[in-house]
Coordinates of C-alpha atoms in Angstrom, one line a residue:
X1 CA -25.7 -103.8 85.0
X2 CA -23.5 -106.7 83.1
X3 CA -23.7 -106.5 79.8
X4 CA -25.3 -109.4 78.0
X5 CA -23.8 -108.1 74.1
X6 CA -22.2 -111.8 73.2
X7 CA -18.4 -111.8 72.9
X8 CA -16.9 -111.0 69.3
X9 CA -14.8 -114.2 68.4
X10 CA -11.9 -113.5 68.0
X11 CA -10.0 -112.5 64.6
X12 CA -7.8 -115.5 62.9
X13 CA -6.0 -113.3 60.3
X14 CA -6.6 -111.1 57.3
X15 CA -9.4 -112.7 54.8
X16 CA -7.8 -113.5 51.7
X17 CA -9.0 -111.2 48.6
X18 CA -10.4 -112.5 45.9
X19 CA -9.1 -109.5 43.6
X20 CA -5.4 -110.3 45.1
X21 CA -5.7 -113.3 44.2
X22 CA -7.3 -112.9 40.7
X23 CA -4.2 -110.5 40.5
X24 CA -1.4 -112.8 41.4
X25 CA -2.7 -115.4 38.7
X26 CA -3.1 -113.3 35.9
X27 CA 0.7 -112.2 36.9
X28 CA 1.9 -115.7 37.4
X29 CA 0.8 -116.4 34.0
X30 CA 1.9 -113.4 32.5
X31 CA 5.7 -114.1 34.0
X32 CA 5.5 -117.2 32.5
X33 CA 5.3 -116.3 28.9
X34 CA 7.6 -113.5 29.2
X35 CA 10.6 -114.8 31.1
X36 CA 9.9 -119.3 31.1
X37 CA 9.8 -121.5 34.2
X38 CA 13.0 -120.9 34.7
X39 CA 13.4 -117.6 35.2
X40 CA 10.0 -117.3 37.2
X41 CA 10.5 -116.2 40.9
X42 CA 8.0 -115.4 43.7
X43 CA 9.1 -111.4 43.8
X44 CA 8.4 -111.0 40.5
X45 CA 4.9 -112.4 40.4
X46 CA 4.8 -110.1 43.4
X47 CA 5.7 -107.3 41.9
X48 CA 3.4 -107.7 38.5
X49 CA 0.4 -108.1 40.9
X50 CA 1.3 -105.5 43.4
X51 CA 1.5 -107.4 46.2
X52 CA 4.1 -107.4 49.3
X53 CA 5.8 -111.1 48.5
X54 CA 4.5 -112.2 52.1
X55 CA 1.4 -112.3 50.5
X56 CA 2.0 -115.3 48.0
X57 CA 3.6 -117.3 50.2
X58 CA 0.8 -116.7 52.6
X59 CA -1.2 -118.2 49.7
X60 CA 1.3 -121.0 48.0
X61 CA 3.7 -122.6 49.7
X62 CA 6.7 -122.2 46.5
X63 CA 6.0 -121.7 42.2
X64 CA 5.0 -125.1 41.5
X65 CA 1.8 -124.1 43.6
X66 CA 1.3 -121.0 42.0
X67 CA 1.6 -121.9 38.6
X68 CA -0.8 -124.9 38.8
X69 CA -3.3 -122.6 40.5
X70 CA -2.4 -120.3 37.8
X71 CA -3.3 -123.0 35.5
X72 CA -6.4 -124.4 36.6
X73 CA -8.6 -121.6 36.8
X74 CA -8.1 -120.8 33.2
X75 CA -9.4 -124.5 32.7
X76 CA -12.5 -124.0 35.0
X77 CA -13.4 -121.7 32.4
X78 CA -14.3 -124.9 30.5
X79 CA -18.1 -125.4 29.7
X80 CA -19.8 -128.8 28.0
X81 CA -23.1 -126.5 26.2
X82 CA -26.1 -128.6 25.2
X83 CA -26.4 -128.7 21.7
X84 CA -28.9 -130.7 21.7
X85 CA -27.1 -134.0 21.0
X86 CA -23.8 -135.8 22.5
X87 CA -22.0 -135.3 19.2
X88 CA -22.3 -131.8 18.9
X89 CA -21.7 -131.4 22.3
X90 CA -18.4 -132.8 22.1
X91 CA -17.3 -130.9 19.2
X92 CA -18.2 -127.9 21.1
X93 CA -16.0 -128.6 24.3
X94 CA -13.3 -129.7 21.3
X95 CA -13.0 -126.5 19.9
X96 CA -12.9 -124.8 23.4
X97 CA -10.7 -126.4 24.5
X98 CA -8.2 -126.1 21.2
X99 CA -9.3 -122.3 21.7
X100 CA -8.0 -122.9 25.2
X101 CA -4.6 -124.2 24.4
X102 CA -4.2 -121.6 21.7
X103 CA -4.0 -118.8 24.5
X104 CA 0.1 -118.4 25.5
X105 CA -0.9 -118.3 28.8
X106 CA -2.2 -121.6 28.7
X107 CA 0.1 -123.1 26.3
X108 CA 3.1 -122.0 28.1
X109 CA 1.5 -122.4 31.9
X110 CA 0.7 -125.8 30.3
X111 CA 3.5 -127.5 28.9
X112 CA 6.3 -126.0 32.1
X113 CA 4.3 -127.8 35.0
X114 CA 4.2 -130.7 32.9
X115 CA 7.6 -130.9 32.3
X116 CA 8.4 -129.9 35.9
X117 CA 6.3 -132.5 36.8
X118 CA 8.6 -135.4 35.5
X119 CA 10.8 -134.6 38.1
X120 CA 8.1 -133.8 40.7
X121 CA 5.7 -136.1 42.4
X122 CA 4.2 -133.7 44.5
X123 CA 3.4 -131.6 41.7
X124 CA 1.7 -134.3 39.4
X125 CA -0.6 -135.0 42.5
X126 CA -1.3 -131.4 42.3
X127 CA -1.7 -131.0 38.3
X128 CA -3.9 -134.5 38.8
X129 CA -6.0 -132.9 41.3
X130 CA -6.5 -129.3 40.7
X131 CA -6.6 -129.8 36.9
X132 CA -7.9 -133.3 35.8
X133 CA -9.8 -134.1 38.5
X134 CA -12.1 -131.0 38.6
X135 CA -12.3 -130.9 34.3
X136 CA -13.6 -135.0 34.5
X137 CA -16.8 -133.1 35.5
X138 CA -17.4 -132.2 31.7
X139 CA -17.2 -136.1 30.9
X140 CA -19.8 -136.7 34.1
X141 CA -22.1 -133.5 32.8
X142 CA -22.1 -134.9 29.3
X143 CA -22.9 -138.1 30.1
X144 CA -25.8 -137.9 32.5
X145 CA -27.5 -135.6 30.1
X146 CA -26.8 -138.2 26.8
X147 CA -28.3 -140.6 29.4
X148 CA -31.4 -138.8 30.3
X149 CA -31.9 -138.0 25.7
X150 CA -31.5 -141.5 25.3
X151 CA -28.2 -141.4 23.6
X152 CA -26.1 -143.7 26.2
X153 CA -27.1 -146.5 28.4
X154 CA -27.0 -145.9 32.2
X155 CA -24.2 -147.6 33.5
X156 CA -24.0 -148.9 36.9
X157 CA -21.6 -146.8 39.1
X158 CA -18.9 -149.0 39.9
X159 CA -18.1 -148.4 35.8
X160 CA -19.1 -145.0 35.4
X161 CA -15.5 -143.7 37.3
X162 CA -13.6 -146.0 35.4
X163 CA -15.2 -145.3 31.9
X164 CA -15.1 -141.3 33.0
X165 CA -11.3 -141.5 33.4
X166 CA -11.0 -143.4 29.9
X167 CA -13.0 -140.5 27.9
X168 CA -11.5 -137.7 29.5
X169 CA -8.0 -139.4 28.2
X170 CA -8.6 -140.0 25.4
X171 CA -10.1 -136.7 24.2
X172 CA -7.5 -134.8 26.7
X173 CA -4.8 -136.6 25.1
X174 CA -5.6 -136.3 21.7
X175 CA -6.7 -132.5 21.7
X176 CA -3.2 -131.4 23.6
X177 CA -1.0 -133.7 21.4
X178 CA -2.6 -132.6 18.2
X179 CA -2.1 -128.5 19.5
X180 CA 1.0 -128.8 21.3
X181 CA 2.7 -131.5 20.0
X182 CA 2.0 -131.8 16.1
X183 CA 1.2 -128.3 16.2
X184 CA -2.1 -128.8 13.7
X185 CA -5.0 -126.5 13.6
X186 CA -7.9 -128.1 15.8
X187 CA -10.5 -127.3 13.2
X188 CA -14.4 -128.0 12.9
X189 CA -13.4 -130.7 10.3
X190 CA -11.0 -132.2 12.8
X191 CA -13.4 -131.8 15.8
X192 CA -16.1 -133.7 13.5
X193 CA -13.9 -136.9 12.8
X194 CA -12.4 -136.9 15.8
X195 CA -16.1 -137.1 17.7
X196 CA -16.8 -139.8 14.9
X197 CA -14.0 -141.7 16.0
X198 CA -14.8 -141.1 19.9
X199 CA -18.1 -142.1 19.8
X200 CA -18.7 -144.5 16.4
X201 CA -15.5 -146.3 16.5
X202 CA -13.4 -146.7 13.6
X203 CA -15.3 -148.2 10.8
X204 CA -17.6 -145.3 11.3
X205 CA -14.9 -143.1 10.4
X206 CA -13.6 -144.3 8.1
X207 CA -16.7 -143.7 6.7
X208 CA -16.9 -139.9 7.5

């Protein structure tokens, strides 16, 4: 008799693993800080995670790729807690944040794309994507629950982007210039006044 067992479909390549990949990051990030952007190639992430080179570029087309992926992830480690209150919820994402940035991985991953970047439209797109666009969700998060407490006024949706993309600036900006730039501690005392400011205004503190 025929047999009725339903054809397999057929095999489209090797899955990806997630430990490879979870390898080649954590190496990526590693090369960074001990050799710079510069100095960073393909076979050497390669050979830090292990990995034939074939692999990565299986994966990411070149470095400025990589490193953003690199990047990212540690920034998806991001979480807004409820505090109970949109003040202290901020301060909370603040300080993680500063923690974040603190990390040489982070700092240095950080600061090369960026300054790649100037030079590289593709790669913004990909930094605006992969990193701002997916850590706006912490602005959304905290505002829908400050909505539902009582704290903030719903605002209709055609706003709600626009106003999202202005908060996330402001307290992206001022966290990374204040770490990386000035090179200040990101304190609780700083974190305090600085969610004053955000969310009072400035007669409020000036108050504080």
């Amino acid at each position: 008799m025929p047999s009725r067992d339903h054809p397999k479909p057929p095999r489209t390549g090797r899955p990806r693993s997630a430990a490879a990949d979870e390898a080649i990051l954590e190496a990526t990030r590693a090369s960074l800080v001990d050799l710079g952007w510069s100095k960073l190639t393909m076979g050497d992430v390669a050979t830090r995670a292990g990995v034939a080179k074939t692999t990565l570029y299986r994966r990411w087309a070149g470095k400025n790729e990589l490193v953003v992926d690199a990047v990212a992830v540690l920034f998806d480690e991001l979480e807004l807690p409820d505090l109970g209150s949109l003040s202290a919820d901020v301060q909370a994402v603040v300080l993680q944040f500063a923690a974040l940035l603190e990390r040489p991985e982070t700092r240095t991953a950080l600061m090369a794309v960026v300054a790649e970047s100037t030079r590289d439209e593709a790669l913004r797109t990909r930094i605006r994507d992969s990193i701002v666009n997916r850590q706006k969700r912490l602005v959304l998060q905290g505002r829908q629950r400050a909505q539902r407490r009582g704290e903030l006024p719903v605002e209709p949706d055609e706003g709600a982007a626009a106003t999202a993309d202005l908060v996330f600036d402001v307290i992206a900006g001022a966290v990374v210039h204040r770490a990386l730039v000035s090179a200040e501690p990101v304190d609780e005392d700083w974190a305090r006044r600085f969610t004053v400011l955000l969310l009072a205004g400035l007669p409020a503190a000036s108050s504080a």
